XYZ file of C-alpha atoms in Angstrom:
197
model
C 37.557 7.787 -18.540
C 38.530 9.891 -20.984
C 36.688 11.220 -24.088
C 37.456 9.527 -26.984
C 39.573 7.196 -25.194
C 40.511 3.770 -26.880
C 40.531 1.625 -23.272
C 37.042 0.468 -22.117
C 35.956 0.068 -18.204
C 37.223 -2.774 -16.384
C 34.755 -5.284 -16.446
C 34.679 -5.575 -12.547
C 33.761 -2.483 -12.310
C 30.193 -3.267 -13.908
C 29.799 -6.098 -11.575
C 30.775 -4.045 -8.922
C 27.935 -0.914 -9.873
C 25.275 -3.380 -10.405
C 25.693 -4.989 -6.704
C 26.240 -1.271 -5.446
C 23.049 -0.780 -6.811
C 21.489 -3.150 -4.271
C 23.134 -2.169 -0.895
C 20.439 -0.462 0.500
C 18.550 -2.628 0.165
C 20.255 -5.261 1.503
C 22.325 -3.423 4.682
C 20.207 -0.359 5.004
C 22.909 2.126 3.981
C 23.767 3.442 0.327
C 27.303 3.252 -0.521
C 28.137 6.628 -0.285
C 26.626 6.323 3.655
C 29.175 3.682 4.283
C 31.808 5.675 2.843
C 30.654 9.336 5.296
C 30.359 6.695 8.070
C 33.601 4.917 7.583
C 35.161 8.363 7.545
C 33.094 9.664 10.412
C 33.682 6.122 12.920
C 35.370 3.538 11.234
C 39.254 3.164 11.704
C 41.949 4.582 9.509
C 43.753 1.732 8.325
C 42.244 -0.001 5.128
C 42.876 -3.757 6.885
C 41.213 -2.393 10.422
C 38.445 -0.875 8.368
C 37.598 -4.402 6.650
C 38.065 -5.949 9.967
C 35.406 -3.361 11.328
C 33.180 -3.117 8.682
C 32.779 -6.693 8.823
C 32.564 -7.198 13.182
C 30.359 -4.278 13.970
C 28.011 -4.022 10.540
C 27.750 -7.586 9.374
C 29.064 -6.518 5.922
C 30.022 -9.190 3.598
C 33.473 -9.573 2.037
C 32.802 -8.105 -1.657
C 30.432 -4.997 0.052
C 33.742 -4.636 2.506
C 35.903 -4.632 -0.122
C 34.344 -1.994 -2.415
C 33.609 -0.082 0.669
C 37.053 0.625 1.440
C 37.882 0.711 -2.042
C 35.888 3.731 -2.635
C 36.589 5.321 0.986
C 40.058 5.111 -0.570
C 39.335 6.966 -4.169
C 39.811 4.057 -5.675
C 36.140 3.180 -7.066
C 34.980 3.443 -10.640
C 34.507 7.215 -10.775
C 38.477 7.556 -10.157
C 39.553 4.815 -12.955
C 41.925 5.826 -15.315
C 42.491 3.293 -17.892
C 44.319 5.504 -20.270
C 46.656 7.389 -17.292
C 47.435 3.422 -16.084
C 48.759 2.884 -19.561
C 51.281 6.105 -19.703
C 52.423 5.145 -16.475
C 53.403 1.391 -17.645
C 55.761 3.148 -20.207
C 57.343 6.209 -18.234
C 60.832 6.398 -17.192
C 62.956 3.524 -18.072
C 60.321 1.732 -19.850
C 59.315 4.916 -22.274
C 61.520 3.130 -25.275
C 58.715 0.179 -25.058
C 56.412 2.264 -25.782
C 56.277 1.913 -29.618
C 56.301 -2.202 -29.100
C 53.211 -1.887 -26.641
C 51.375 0.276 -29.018
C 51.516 -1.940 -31.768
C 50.525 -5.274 -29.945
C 47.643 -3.124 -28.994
C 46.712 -2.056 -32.119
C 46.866 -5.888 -33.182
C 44.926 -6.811 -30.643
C 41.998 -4.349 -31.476
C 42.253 -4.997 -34.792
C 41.205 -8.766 -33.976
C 37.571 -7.923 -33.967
C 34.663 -4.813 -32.210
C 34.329 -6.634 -29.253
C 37.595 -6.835 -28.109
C 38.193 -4.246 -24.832
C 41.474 -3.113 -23.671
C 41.193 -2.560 -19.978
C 44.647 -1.258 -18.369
C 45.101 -1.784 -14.894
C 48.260 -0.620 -12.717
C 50.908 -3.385 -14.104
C 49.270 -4.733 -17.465
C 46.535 -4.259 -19.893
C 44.189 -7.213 -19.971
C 42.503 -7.624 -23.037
C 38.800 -8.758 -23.033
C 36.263 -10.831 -25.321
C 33.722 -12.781 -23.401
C 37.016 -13.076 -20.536
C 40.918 -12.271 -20.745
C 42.392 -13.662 -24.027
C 45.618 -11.912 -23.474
C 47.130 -9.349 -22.073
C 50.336 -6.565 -22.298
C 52.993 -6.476 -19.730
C 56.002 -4.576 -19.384
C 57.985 -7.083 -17.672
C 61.341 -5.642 -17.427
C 62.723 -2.041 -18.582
C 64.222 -4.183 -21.752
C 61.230 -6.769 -22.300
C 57.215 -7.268 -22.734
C 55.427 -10.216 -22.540
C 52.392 -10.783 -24.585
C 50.365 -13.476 -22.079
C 48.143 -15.676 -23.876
C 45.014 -17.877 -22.847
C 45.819 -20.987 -24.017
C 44.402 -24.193 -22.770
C 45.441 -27.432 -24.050
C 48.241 -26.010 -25.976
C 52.257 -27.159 -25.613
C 54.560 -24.531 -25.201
C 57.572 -24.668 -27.819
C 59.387 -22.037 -29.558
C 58.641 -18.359 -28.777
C 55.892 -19.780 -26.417
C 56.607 -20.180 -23.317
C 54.472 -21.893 -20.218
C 53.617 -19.335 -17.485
C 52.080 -22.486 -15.268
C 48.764 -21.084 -15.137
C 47.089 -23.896 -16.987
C 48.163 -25.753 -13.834
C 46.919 -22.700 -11.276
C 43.947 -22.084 -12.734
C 45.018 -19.034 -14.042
C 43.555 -16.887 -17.221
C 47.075 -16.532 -18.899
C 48.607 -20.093 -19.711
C 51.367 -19.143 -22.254
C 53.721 -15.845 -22.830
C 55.701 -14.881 -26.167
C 58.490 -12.297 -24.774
C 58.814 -9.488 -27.069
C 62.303 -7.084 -26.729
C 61.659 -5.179 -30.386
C 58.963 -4.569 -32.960
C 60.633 -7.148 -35.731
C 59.316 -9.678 -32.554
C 55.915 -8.837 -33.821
C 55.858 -11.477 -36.253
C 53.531 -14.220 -38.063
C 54.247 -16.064 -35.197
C 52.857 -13.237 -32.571
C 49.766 -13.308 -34.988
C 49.118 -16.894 -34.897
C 48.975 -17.449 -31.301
C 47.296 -14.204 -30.797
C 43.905 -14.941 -33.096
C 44.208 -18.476 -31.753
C 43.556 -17.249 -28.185
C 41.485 -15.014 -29.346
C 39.048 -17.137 -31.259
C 39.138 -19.693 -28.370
C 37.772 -16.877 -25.778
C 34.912 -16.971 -28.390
């Protein structure tokens, strides 16, 4: 990450270093000595090398996955939260920019232990789990997902269906400009919020 950096580590990621931690222990290699021997024996293709890692070692599905994750470049060391972020507003999408910066801002603002963790596609926004997160949509449109349970959509607030997939983000409010960052952006925002209390 960078210094001084307003975007926190994915939480995964601290999962995912305190099970590293035990690999040794549990498969007799460390995980940089599945990475050398991935590169030194294991196939090239990241399927194949799950497939492998898994037939000829025994290796669980989470190990296999972080693995070939890091054989890849793609482990904690090489996260980027704050390059993931410029690259959700280049190009077409630069003009959201501005609207994504202050629903961030609001966001932060809701309390210390609120973490903004951007990914490739959206920027998940963490209390104890995901309360809400960012999204540029479209090149003309971001939605503000909201964790929601229990609540009817109606207005501004539209159902996503995850309350019936199990899924963290149950609600959206679609945001085009910053005048859309109303009272009513608030409301819904501290109310998801305060339930991930």
């Amino acid at each position: 990450m960078r210094p001084g950096s307003i975007y926190s580590m994915h939480p995964g990621f601290a999962m995912e270093e305190a099970a590293v931690r035990n690999l040794k222990e549990r498969t007799s290699r460390t995980i940089e000595e599945w990475v050398a021997l991935l590169h030194a024996e294991g196939p090239a293709d990241e399927k194949e090398r799950r497939v492998w890692l898994k037939a000829e070692h025994g290796i669980t599905t989470n190990y296999v996955l972080w693995i070939v994750e890091r054989a890849a470049g793609r482990g904690p060391e090489g996260y980027d939260p704050d390059a993931n972020a410029e690259a959700q507003y280049a190009g077409k999408k630069a003009h959201l920019g501005p609207i994504y910066e202050s629903l961030l801002k609001l966001c932060l603002q809701l309390g210390d232990d609120v973490k903004a963790c951007p990914a490739a596609t959206i920027v998940p926004l963490y209390r104890k789990n995901v309360f809400a997160q960012i999204k540029p949509t479209t090149n003309s449109r971001i939605d503000l997902g909201l964790c929601l349970r229990g609540v009817a959509p109606g207005g501004r607030l539209i159902d996503t269906g995850g309350q019936a997939t199990g899924d963290r983000i149950t609600h959206r409010i679609a945001i085009t400009s910053m005048d859309e960052i109303d009272d009513q952006v608030r409301y819904w925002l501290k109310r998801a919020y305060d339930a991930a209390a």
